Coordinates of C-alpha atoms and ligand atoms in Angstrom, one line a residue:
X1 CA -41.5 66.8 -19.6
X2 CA -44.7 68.5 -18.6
X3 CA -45.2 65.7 -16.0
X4 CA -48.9 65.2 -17.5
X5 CA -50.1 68.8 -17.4
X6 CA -51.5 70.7 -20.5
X7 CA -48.7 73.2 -20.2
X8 CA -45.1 74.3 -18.8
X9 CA -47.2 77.7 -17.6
X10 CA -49.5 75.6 -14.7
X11 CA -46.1 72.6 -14.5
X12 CA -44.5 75.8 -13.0
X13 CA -47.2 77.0 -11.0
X14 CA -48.1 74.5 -9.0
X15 CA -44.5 74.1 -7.8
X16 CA -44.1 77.3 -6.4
X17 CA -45.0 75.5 -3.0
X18 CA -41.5 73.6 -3.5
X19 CA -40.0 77.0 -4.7
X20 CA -40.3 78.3 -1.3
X21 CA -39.1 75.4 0.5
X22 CA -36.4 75.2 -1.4
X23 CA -35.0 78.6 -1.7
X24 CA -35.7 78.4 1.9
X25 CA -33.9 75.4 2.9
X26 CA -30.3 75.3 5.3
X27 CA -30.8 79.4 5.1
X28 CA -31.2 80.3 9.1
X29 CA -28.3 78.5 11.0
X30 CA -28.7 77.2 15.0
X31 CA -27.7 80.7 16.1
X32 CA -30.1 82.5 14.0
X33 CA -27.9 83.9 11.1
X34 CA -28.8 84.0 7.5
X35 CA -27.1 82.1 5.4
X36 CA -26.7 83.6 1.7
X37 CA -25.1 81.5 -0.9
X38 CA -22.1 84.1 -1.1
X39 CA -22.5 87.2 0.6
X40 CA -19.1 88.9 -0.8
X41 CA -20.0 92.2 1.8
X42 CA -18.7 91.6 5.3
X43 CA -21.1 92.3 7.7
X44 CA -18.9 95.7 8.5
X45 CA -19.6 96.8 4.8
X46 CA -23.3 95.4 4.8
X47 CA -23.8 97.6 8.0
X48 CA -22.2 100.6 5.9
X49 CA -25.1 100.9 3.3
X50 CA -26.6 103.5 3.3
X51 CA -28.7 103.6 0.2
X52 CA -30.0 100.2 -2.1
X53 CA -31.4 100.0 -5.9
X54 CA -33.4 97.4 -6.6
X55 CA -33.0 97.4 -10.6
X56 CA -34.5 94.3 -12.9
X57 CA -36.9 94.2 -15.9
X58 CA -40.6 93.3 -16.3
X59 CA -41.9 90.3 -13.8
X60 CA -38.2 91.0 -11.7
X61 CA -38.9 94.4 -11.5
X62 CA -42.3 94.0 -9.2
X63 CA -40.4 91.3 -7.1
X64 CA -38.0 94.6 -6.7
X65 CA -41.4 96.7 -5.9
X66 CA -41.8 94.5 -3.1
X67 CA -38.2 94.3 -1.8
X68 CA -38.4 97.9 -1.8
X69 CA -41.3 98.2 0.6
X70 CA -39.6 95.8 2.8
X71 CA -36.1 97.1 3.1
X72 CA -37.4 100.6 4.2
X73 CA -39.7 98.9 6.4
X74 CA -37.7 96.4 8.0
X75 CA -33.9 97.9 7.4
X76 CA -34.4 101.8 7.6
X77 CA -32.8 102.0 4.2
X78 CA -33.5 104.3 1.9
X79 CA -34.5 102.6 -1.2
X80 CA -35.4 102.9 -4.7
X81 CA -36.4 100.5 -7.4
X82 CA -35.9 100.8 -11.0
X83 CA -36.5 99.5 -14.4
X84 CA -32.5 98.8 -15.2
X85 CA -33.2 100.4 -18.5
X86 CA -33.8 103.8 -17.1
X87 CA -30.8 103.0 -14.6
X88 CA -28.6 102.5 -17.0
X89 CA -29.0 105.8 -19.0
X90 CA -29.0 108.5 -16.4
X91 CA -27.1 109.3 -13.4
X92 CA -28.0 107.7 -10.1
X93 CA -26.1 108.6 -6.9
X94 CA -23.4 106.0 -6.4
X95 CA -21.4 105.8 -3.7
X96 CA -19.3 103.4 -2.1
X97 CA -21.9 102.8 0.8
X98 CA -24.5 102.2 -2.2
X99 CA -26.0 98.5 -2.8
X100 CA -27.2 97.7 -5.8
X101 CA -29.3 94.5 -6.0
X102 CA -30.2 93.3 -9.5
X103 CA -32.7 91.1 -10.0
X104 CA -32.8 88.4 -13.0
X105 CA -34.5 85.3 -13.4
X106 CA -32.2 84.1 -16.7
X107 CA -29.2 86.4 -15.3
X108 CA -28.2 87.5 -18.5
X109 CA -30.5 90.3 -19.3
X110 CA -28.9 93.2 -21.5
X111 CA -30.1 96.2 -19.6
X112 CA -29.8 94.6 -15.8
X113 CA -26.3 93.2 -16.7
X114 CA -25.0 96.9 -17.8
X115 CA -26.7 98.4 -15.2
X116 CA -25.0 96.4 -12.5
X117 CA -21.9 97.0 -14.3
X118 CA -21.7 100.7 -14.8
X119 CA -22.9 100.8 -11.1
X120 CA -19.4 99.0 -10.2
X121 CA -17.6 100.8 -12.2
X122 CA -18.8 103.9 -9.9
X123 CA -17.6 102.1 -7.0
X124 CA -21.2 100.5 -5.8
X125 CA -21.6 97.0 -4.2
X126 CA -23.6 95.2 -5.9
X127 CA -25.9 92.2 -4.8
X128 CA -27.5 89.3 -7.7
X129 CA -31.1 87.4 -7.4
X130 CA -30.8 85.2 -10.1
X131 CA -31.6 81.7 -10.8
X132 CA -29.1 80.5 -13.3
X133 CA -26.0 79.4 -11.5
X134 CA -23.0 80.8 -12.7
X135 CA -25.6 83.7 -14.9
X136 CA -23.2 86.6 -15.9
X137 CA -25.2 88.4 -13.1
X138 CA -24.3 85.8 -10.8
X139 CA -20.1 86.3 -11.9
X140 CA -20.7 90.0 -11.5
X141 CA -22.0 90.6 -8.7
X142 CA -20.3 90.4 -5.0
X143 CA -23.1 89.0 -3.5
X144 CA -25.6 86.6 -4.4
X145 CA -28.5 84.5 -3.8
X146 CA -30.1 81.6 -5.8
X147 CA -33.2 81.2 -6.4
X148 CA -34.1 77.7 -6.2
X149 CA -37.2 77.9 -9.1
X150 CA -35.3 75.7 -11.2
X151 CA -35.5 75.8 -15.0
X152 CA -38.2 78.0 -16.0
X153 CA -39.9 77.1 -19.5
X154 CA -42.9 78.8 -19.6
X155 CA -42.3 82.8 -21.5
X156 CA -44.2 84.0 -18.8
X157 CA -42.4 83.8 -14.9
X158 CA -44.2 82.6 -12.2
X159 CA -42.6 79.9 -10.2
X160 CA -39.0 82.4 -10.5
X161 CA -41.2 85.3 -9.2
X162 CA -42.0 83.6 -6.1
X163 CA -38.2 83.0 -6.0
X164 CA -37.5 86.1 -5.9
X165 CA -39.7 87.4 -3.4
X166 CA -38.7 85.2 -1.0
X167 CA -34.9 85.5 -2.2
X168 CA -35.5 89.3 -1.4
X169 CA -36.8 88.9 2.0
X170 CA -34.2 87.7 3.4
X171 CA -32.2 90.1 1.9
X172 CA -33.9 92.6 3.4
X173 CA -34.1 90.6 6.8
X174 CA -30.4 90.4 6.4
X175 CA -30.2 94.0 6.3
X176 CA -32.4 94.9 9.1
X177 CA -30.1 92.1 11.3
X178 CA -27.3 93.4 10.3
X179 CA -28.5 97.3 11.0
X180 CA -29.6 96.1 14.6
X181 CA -33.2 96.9 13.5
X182 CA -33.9 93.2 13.8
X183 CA -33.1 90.7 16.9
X184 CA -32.3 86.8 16.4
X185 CA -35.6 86.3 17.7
X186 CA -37.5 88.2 15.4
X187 CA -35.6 86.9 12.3
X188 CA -35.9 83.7 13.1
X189 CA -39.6 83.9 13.7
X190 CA -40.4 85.7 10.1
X191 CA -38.3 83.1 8.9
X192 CA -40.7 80.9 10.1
X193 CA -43.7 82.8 8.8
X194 CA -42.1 83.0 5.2
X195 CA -41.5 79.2 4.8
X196 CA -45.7 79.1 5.7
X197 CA -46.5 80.7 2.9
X198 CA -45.4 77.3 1.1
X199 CA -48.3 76.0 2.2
X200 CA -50.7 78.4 1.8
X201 CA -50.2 78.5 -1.6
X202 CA -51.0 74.7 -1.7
X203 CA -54.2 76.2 0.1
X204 CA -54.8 78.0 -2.9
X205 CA -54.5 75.1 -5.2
X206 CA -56.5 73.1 -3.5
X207 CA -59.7 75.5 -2.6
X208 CA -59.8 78.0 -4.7
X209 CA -60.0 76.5 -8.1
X210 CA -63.4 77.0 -8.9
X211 CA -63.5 80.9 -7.6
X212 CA -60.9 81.8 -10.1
X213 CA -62.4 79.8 -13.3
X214 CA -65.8 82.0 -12.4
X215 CA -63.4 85.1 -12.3
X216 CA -62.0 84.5 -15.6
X217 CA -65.2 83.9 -17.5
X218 CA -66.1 87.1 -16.0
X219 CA -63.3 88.8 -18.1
X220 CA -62.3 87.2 -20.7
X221 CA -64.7 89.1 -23.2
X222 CA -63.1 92.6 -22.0
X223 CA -61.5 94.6 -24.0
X224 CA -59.7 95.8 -20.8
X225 CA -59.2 95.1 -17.4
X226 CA -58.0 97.0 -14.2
X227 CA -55.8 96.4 -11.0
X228 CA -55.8 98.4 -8.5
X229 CA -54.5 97.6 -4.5
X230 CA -52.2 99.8 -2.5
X231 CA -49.1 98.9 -0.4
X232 CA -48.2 95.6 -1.0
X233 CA -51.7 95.1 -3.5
X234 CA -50.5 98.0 -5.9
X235 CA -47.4 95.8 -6.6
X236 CA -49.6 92.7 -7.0
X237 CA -51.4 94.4 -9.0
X238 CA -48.7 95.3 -11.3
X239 CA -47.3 91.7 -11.6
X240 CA -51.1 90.3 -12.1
X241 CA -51.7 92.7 -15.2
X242 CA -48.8 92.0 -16.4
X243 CA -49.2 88.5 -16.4
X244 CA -52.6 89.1 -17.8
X245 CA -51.6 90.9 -20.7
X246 CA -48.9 89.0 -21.7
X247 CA -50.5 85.9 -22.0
X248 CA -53.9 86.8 -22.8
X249 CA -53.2 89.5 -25.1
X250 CA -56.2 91.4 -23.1
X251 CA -55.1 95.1 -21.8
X252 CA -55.2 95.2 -18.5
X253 CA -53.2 97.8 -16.0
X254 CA -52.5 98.4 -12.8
X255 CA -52.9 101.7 -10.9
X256 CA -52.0 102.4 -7.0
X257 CA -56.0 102.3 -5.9
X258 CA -55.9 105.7 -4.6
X259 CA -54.8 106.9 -8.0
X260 CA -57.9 105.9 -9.4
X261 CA -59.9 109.0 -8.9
X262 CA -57.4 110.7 -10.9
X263 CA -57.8 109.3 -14.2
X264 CA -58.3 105.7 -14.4
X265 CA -61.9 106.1 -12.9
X266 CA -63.1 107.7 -16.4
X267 CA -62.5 104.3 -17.7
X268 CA -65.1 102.3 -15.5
X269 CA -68.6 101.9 -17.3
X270 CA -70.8 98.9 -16.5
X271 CA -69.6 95.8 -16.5
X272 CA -66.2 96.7 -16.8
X273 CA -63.2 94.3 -14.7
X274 CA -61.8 95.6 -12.0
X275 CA -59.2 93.1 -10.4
X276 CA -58.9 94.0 -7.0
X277 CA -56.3 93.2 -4.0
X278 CA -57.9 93.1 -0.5
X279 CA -56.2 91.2 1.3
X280 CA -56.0 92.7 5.4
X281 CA -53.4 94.9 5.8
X282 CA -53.3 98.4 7.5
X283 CA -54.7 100.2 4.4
X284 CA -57.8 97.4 3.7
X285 CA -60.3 100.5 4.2
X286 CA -58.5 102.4 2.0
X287 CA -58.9 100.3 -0.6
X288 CA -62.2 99.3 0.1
X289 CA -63.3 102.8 -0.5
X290 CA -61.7 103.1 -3.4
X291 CA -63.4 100.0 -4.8
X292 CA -67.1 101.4 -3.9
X293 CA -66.3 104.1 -6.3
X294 CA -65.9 101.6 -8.9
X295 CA -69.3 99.7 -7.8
X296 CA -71.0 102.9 -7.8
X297 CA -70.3 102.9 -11.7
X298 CA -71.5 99.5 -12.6
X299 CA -67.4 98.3 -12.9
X300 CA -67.5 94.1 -11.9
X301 CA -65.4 93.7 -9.0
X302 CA -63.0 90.5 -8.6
X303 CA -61.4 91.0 -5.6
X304 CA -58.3 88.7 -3.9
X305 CA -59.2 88.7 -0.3
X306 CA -58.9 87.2 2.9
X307 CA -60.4 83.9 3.8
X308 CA -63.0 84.4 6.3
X309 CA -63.8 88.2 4.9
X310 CA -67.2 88.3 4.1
X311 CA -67.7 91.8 4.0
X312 CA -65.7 91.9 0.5
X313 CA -68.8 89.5 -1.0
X314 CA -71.0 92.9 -0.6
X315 CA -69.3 94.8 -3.3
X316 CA -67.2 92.3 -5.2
X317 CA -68.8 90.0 -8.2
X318 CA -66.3 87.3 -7.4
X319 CA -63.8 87.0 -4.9
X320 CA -60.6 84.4 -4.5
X321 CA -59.7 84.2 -1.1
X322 CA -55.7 83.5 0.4
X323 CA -55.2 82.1 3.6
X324 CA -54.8 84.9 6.4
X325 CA -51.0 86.3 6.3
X326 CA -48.7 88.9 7.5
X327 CA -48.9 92.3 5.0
X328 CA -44.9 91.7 4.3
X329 CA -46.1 88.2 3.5
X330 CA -49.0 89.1 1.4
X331 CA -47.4 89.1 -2.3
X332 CA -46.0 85.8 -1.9
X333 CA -49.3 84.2 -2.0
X334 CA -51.8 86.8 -3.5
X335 CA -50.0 86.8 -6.5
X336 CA -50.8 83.2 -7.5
X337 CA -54.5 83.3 -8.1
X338 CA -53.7 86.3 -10.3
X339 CA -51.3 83.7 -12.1
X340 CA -53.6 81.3 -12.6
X341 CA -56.0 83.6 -13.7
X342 CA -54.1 85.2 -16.4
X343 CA -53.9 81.8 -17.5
X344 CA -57.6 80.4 -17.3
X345 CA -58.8 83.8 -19.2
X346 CA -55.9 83.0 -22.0
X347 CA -56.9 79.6 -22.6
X348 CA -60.4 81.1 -22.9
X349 CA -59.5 83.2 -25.8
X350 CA -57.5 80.4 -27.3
X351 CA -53.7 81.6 -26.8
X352 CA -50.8 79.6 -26.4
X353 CA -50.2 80.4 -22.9
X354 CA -46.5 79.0 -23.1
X355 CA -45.0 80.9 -25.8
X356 CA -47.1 84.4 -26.1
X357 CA -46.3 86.5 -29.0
X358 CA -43.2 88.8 -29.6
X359 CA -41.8 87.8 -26.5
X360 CA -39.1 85.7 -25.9
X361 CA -37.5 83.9 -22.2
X362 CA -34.3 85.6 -22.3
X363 CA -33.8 89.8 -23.5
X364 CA -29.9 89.9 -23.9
X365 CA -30.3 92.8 -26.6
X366 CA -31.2 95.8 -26.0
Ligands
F6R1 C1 -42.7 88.3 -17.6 C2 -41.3 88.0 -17.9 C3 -40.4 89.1 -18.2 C4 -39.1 89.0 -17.4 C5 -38.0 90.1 -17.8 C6 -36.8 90.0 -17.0 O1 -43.5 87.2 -17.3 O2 -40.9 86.9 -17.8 O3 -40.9 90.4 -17.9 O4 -39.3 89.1 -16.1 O5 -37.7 89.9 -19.2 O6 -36.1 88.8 -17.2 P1 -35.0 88.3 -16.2 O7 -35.6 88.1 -14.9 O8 -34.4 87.0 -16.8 O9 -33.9 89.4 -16.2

């Protein structure tokens, strides 16, 4: 069942290639329209929205961090994203023009399923990323679209991660066609771009093996670790301390890197981890400087970079590099070597990285 690998956890992991290929597959027609598996919004109502939630729990919720960034970005749309158990208990502004999109691996998580349902009931559209056909998310919702992870086994998501994110981009490429912020031309060629990332993931698999073991024996003695990016690296960064924690049972947390200096810096002493995402994007500087800070006060630097970046080597300890990608791009890939090293550090400290503690694949109680 684990097709000769130690674990479900790295089973999964190493298809997330396939995962993107085939959540990809027969979605762009000849004429250059998405196709979504049922979009239950004509394009008239779609074109209507004038506000989106993204609401999901845990590893869904940071695929919802990154759909946020790119449906302002790419669709003009105001948007907001939202742990679906805070949703659910206050008052959000719901209209009729209002999409909600909930995002849920197993489809039937308490809190994201009354979520998306009170937000019906006050008249909002709603929109499912789920991979469980036929997933009470999947029946409530008007829209949807599958995620082709497959079954997940492993406590921990990965492979339905990378599902989502690139179930959510075209979502959001969707929205920015449909709002006339995008032309055929451009959808089709990010279409193009996203289904690359399938293999520069294998990239990953194949080259950077050795980089991320060193990385993990760096860490796996703290008692805590940090991640810090911005943009697209803060959300990373979220998603890789999760993962971290959860498996590894080491504390780690993620901070936007420019919120460093107002708090989380008094936690650096020497020798401390500090898990960086580098990768190029327009706020690489940024994040740079923000990382020289944490040199400055002895902190061990493992930064997730751009291949062919050699200038990161001069203030990180260790550095795994990704193959060069558009910022929208970015999580797609850069969240894998933070996957696999979650996983290398919890096999270090002798957990079961497949069924970690007090936590369980499907939530459907509150
Ligand atoms: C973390 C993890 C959980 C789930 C969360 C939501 O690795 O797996 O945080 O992401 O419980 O589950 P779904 O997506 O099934 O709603």
């Amino acid at each position: 069942e684990k097709g000769g690998h130690p674990d479900f956890m790295i089973k999964e992991i190493l298809e997330q290639p396939r995962v993107v290929r085939d959540t990809l597959v027969g979605r762009l027609t000849g004429t250059g329209e998405l196709d979504i598996d049922e979009l239950g919004l004509t394009y008239e109502e779609l074109d209507l929205i004038d506000r989106v939630y993204v609401i999901a729990c845990g590893t869904s919720y940071h695929a919802g961090l990154i759909a946020n960034n790119l449906i302002e970005a790419w669709a003009r749309i105001p948007c907001e994203v939202e742990a679906a158990s805070e949703f659910r208990y206050r008052n959000p502004i719901i209209t009729p023009t209002t999409l909600v999109v909930a995002v849920s691996q197993s489809g039937e998580t308490a809190d994201t399923l009354a979520a998306i349902r009170d937000a019906r009931i006050k008249g909002a559209k709603v929109f499912g990323i789920t991979n469980v056909v036929g997933s009470p998310v999947a029946r409530e919702s008007d829209g949807v679209i599958y995620t082709k992870a497959n079954k997940e086994i492993a406590v921990a998501s990965t492979k339905s991660f990378i599902g989502q994110v690139v179930s959510l981009t075209l979502l959001a490429l969707l929205l920015a066609q449909v709002k006339g912020k995008m032309n055929t031309r451009q959808v089709k060629l990010l279409f193009h771009e996203l289904g690359d990332t399938a293999e520069q993931i294998q990239w990953i698999f194949d080259t950077q093996q050795e980089a991320i073991h060193e990385a993990a024996l760096a860490c796996k003695d703290a008692h805590s670790a940090l991640f810090v990016g911005r943009g697209m690296g803060a959300a990373i960064s979220y998603e890789g301390a999760l993962k971290l924690k959860e498996i590894s049972y080491l504390h780690a947390e993620a901070y936007a890197a420019g919120e460093m200096k107002h708090g989380p810096i008094a936690l650096i002493d020497p020798g401390f981890p500090v898990i960086a995402v580098t990768t190029k994007s327009p706020v690489y500087d940024k994040t740079v400087s923000n990382l020289k800070e944490c040199e400055a006060r002895g902190a061990k630097i493992i930064a997730v970079a751009t291949e062919g970046d050699e200038d990161i080597k001069q203030i990180a300890d260790h550095v795994i590099y990704i193959p060069p990608v558009r910022d929208a791009f970015s999580p797609i890939t850069a969240t894998v070597p933070l996957q696999l090293l979650a996983r290398e550090v919890a096999l270090m400290r002798g957990c079961d990285v497949d069924q970690p503690r007090n936590l369980a694949k499907s939530v459907t109680v509150e």
